[in-house]
Short mmCIF file of C-alpha atoms and ligand atoms in Angstrom, two decimals:
data_model
loop_
_atom_site.label_atom_id
_atom_site.label_comp_id
_atom_site.label_asym_id
_atom_site.label_seq_id
_atom_site.Cartn_x
_atom_site.Cartn_y
_atom_site.Cartn_z
CA SER P 1 3.31 -10.33 -2.27
CA THR P 2 2.43 -6.66 -2.30
CA ILE P 3 4.14 -3.42 -1.36
CA SER P 4 2.80 -0.02 -0.44
CA VAL P 5 4.76 3.08 -1.39
CA PHE P 6 4.77 6.27 0.69
CA ALA P 7 5.80 9.43 -1.17
CA SER P 8 5.42 13.19 -0.72
CA GLY P 9 6.53 14.72 -3.99
CA THR P 10 7.61 13.99 -7.54
CA GLY P 11 7.32 10.23 -7.37
CA SER P 12 10.15 9.32 -9.76
CA ASN P 13 11.12 6.48 -7.43
CA PHE P 14 7.52 5.30 -7.30
CA GLU P 15 7.58 5.26 -11.11
CA ALA P 16 10.83 3.29 -11.15
CA LEU P 17 9.25 0.69 -8.83
CA ALA P 18 6.11 0.51 -11.00
CA ASP P 19 8.14 0.32 -14.22
CA ALA P 20 10.12 -2.56 -12.71
CA GLY P 21 6.84 -4.45 -12.36
CA LEU P 22 6.84 -4.51 -8.58
CA PRO P 23 3.44 -5.31 -7.02
CA ILE P 24 2.37 -1.91 -5.67
CA ALA P 25 -1.02 -2.09 -3.94
CA MET P 26 -1.24 1.54 -2.82
CA VAL P 27 0.52 4.89 -2.78
CA VAL P 28 0.19 6.91 0.42
CA CYS P 29 0.88 10.62 0.07
CA ASP P 30 0.71 13.53 2.52
CA HIS P 31 0.10 16.19 -0.14
CA ALA P 32 -3.03 16.00 -2.33
CA ASP P 33 -1.34 18.05 -5.05
CA ALA P 34 1.90 16.08 -5.20
CA PRO P 35 2.77 14.85 -8.73
CA VAL P 36 3.13 11.29 -7.40
CA VAL P 37 -0.66 11.13 -6.88
CA ALA P 38 -1.37 11.71 -10.58
CA LYS P 39 1.36 9.25 -11.50
CA ALA P 40 -0.30 6.53 -9.39
CA GLN P 41 -3.77 7.35 -10.75
CA ALA P 42 -2.42 7.14 -14.31
CA ARG P 43 -1.38 3.57 -13.49
CA SER P 44 -4.68 2.72 -11.76
CA ILE P 45 -2.86 2.22 -8.47
CA ALA P 46 -4.91 3.06 -5.36
CA THR P 47 -3.91 6.24 -3.54
CA PHE P 48 -4.55 7.38 0.00
CA ILE P 49 -4.02 11.07 0.71
CA ILE P 50 -3.39 11.88 4.36
CA ASP P 51 -3.39 15.46 5.59
CA TYR P 52 -1.74 15.24 9.00
CA ARG P 53 -3.37 18.57 9.92
CA ASP P 54 -6.71 16.76 9.98
CA TYR P 55 -5.54 14.68 12.95
CA PRO P 56 -4.81 15.66 16.56
CA THR P 57 -1.72 13.44 16.77
CA LYS P 58 0.71 11.56 14.55
CA ALA P 59 -0.65 8.34 16.09
CA ALA P 60 -4.16 9.25 14.92
CA ALA P 61 -2.91 10.00 11.41
CA GLU P 62 -0.96 6.74 11.28
CA THR P 63 -4.01 4.83 12.54
CA ALA P 64 -5.96 6.27 9.62
CA ILE P 65 -3.19 5.21 7.22
CA LEU P 66 -3.24 1.68 8.66
CA ALA P 67 -7.01 1.51 8.21
CA ALA P 68 -6.60 2.43 4.53
CA LEU P 69 -3.56 0.23 3.78
CA PRO P 70 -4.10 -3.15 2.16
CA ALA P 71 -2.08 -5.84 3.91
CA SER P 72 1.43 -5.22 2.66
CA ASP P 73 4.56 -7.35 2.87
CA LEU P 74 6.70 -4.24 2.67
CA ILE P 75 6.28 -0.50 3.04
CA VAL P 76 8.66 1.54 0.91
CA LEU P 77 9.29 5.18 1.80
CA ALA P 78 10.34 6.87 -1.43
CA GLY P 79 10.64 10.54 -0.67
CA TYR P 80 8.17 10.54 2.21
CA MET P 81 8.90 13.68 4.19
CA ARG P 82 7.45 12.47 7.49
CA ILE P 83 9.03 10.70 10.42
CA ILE P 84 7.39 7.30 10.91
CA GLY P 85 5.96 6.99 14.42
CA PRO P 86 5.51 4.07 16.80
CA THR P 87 2.02 3.24 15.43
CA LEU P 88 3.26 2.36 11.94
CA LEU P 89 6.52 0.88 13.23
CA ALA P 90 4.61 -1.48 15.56
CA ALA P 91 2.24 -2.56 12.77
CA TYR P 92 5.10 -3.26 10.33
CA PRO P 93 8.11 -4.23 12.49
CA GLY P 94 11.22 -4.39 10.34
CA GLN P 95 9.04 -4.17 7.23
CA ILE P 96 9.46 -0.49 6.41
CA ILE P 97 12.43 0.59 4.28
CA ASN P 98 13.59 4.05 3.24
CA LEU P 99 15.60 5.48 0.37
CA HIS P 100 18.13 8.19 1.23
CA PRO P 101 20.21 10.12 -1.34
CA ALA P 102 23.52 9.94 0.53
CA LEU P 103 25.85 7.31 2.01
CA LEU P 104 24.45 7.00 5.54
CA PRO P 105 25.46 7.58 8.23
CA SER P 106 26.90 10.57 6.39
CA PHE P 107 24.56 13.40 5.51
CA PRO P 108 21.23 12.29 7.04
CA GLY P 109 18.16 14.52 6.85
CA ARG P 110 16.25 16.28 4.13
CA THR P 111 19.15 17.87 2.27
CA GLY P 112 21.64 15.04 2.00
CA ILE P 113 22.62 15.72 -1.60
CA ALA P 114 23.25 19.42 -1.06
CA ASP P 115 25.06 18.75 2.23
CA ALA P 116 27.47 16.28 0.62
CA TYR P 117 28.02 18.68 -2.28
CA ALA P 118 28.68 21.61 0.06
CA TYR P 119 31.01 19.57 2.22
CA GLY P 120 33.15 18.76 -0.78
CA VAL P 121 33.22 14.97 -0.53
CA LYS P 122 34.52 13.26 -3.66
CA VAL P 123 32.09 10.37 -3.40
CA THR P 124 28.51 10.41 -2.21
CA GLY P 125 25.75 7.96 -3.11
CA VAL P 126 22.45 6.32 -2.26
CA THR P 127 21.31 4.20 0.67
CA VAL P 128 18.37 1.87 1.27
CA HIS P 129 17.86 1.11 4.94
CA VAL P 130 15.36 -0.36 7.39
CA VAL P 131 13.32 2.34 9.13
CA ASP P 132 13.57 2.48 12.90
CA ALA P 133 12.43 5.09 15.41
CA GLY P 134 15.24 7.46 14.43
CA ILE P 135 15.83 9.60 11.36
CA ASP P 136 17.72 7.82 8.55
CA SER P 137 19.20 5.57 11.24
CA GLY P 138 18.10 1.98 10.64
CA ARG P 139 20.07 -1.06 9.45
CA ILE P 140 21.60 -0.46 6.04
CA LEU P 141 20.43 -2.87 3.32
CA ALA P 142 22.06 -1.52 0.17
CA GLN P 143 24.28 1.34 -0.99
CA ALA P 144 25.65 2.60 -4.29
CA PRO P 145 28.41 5.19 -4.79
CA VAL P 146 28.13 8.32 -6.91
CA ARG P 147 31.34 10.26 -7.58
CA ILE P 148 31.06 14.03 -7.53
CA LEU P 149 32.73 15.22 -10.72
CA PRO P 150 35.14 18.22 -10.70
CA GLY P 151 33.15 21.38 -11.33
CA GLU P 152 29.87 19.51 -11.46
CA SER P 153 26.77 21.55 -10.65
CA LEU P 154 24.45 20.49 -7.83
CA ALA P 155 21.63 20.03 -10.33
CA HIS P 156 23.77 17.71 -12.43
CA LEU P 157 24.75 15.70 -9.35
CA GLU P 158 21.11 15.45 -8.25
CA ALA P 159 20.12 14.06 -11.63
CA ARG P 160 22.86 11.42 -11.47
CA ILE P 161 21.92 10.47 -7.90
CA HIS P 162 18.25 10.07 -8.86
CA ALA P 163 19.27 7.87 -11.78
CA VAL P 164 21.15 5.60 -9.37
CA GLU P 165 18.16 5.59 -6.99
CA HIS P 166 15.94 4.41 -9.83
CA GLN P 167 18.16 1.37 -10.20
CA LEU P 168 19.05 0.60 -6.58
CA LEU P 169 15.58 0.84 -5.03
CA PRO P 170 13.74 -1.51 -7.43
CA HIS P 171 16.66 -3.95 -7.31
CA THR P 172 16.65 -3.95 -3.49
CA VAL P 173 12.85 -4.27 -3.21
CA ALA P 174 12.83 -7.16 -5.71
CA ALA P 175 15.57 -8.94 -3.73
CA ILE P 176 13.55 -8.56 -0.51
CA LEU P 177 10.36 -9.88 -2.11
CA LYS P 178 12.30 -12.83 -3.57
CA GLU P 179 13.71 -13.37 -0.08
CA GLU P 180 17.20 -13.08 -1.44
CA LEU P 181 17.70 -10.23 1.02
CA ALA P 182 16.55 -10.79 4.60
CA LEU P 183 14.96 -7.85 6.36
C1 LIG F 1 14.66 10.99 -3.43
O1 LIG F 1 15.91 11.61 -3.71
C2 LIG F 1 14.76 10.27 -2.11
O2 LIG F 1 16.03 9.70 -1.87
C3 LIG F 1 14.53 11.39 -1.15
O3 LIG F 1 13.49 12.16 -1.73
C4 LIG F 1 13.59 12.02 -3.15
C5 LIG F 1 12.25 11.58 -3.67
O4 LIG F 1 12.25 11.73 -5.06
N1 LIG F 1 14.16 10.91 0.16
P1 LIG F 1 10.95 11.18 -5.89
O5 LIG F 1 9.71 11.82 -5.25
O6 LIG F 1 10.94 9.69 -5.75
O7 LIG F 1 11.19 11.65 -7.29
#
C-alpha cells in the first residue's frame, strides 16, 4: 500500500509520517519554495509542485495532480492550504483524510489554534477526518485533547499541538493501512 501526502508549508507532519516508516510515494505541494519540498527530496521521495496560477480552473489543476500521482491507497492532507475540489474527491472517494489542529467541529479553518486560544477554551486538540466537499467538515476518524495551560503563550500551545499531531496522524494512517480503521 502507498500514500501520497499533500502539504503547503513546513512539512513537520510529512516528516512524522516518513519517520514512522509509512509508505509515502509522493509529496504534492503548491509552493515550490516550501520547506516540505526539500524535506521530501532529502528522503528521495518524489515531489510534484503545482502552481494553481498556471491553470485556468481548480479542476484543471487537480487533473494535473491526478496525472502526476502514483496510484495511492490514501491521500493525506498535512497542512495543505487548498480546498479539495470535485475532481480529486471523485478520483479518491472517501480516501482523502485531513489533519486539523483543533477539536472539530470547533474552530475550523486556517487559524484553529489561535481561534481556540483567543476564545479561552480550556481544552483544544487535534482532529483527523475524512475530507468531503466542505471545509474541515468530513467524518471524524480520530481526535486527541490538548489542555491549554494557565498563562501559556500561543507559541507554546502551538508547539504542544504539533507534537500531538506528530503522534496522532502517523498512528491513524497506520491503522487505516492495516485496515484496523475503516474509512
Ligand atoms: C498543521 O498544524 C496542520 O494541522 C495544519 O497545518 C499545519 C501543518 O504543519 N493544517 P506542517 O507543515 O505539517 O509542519
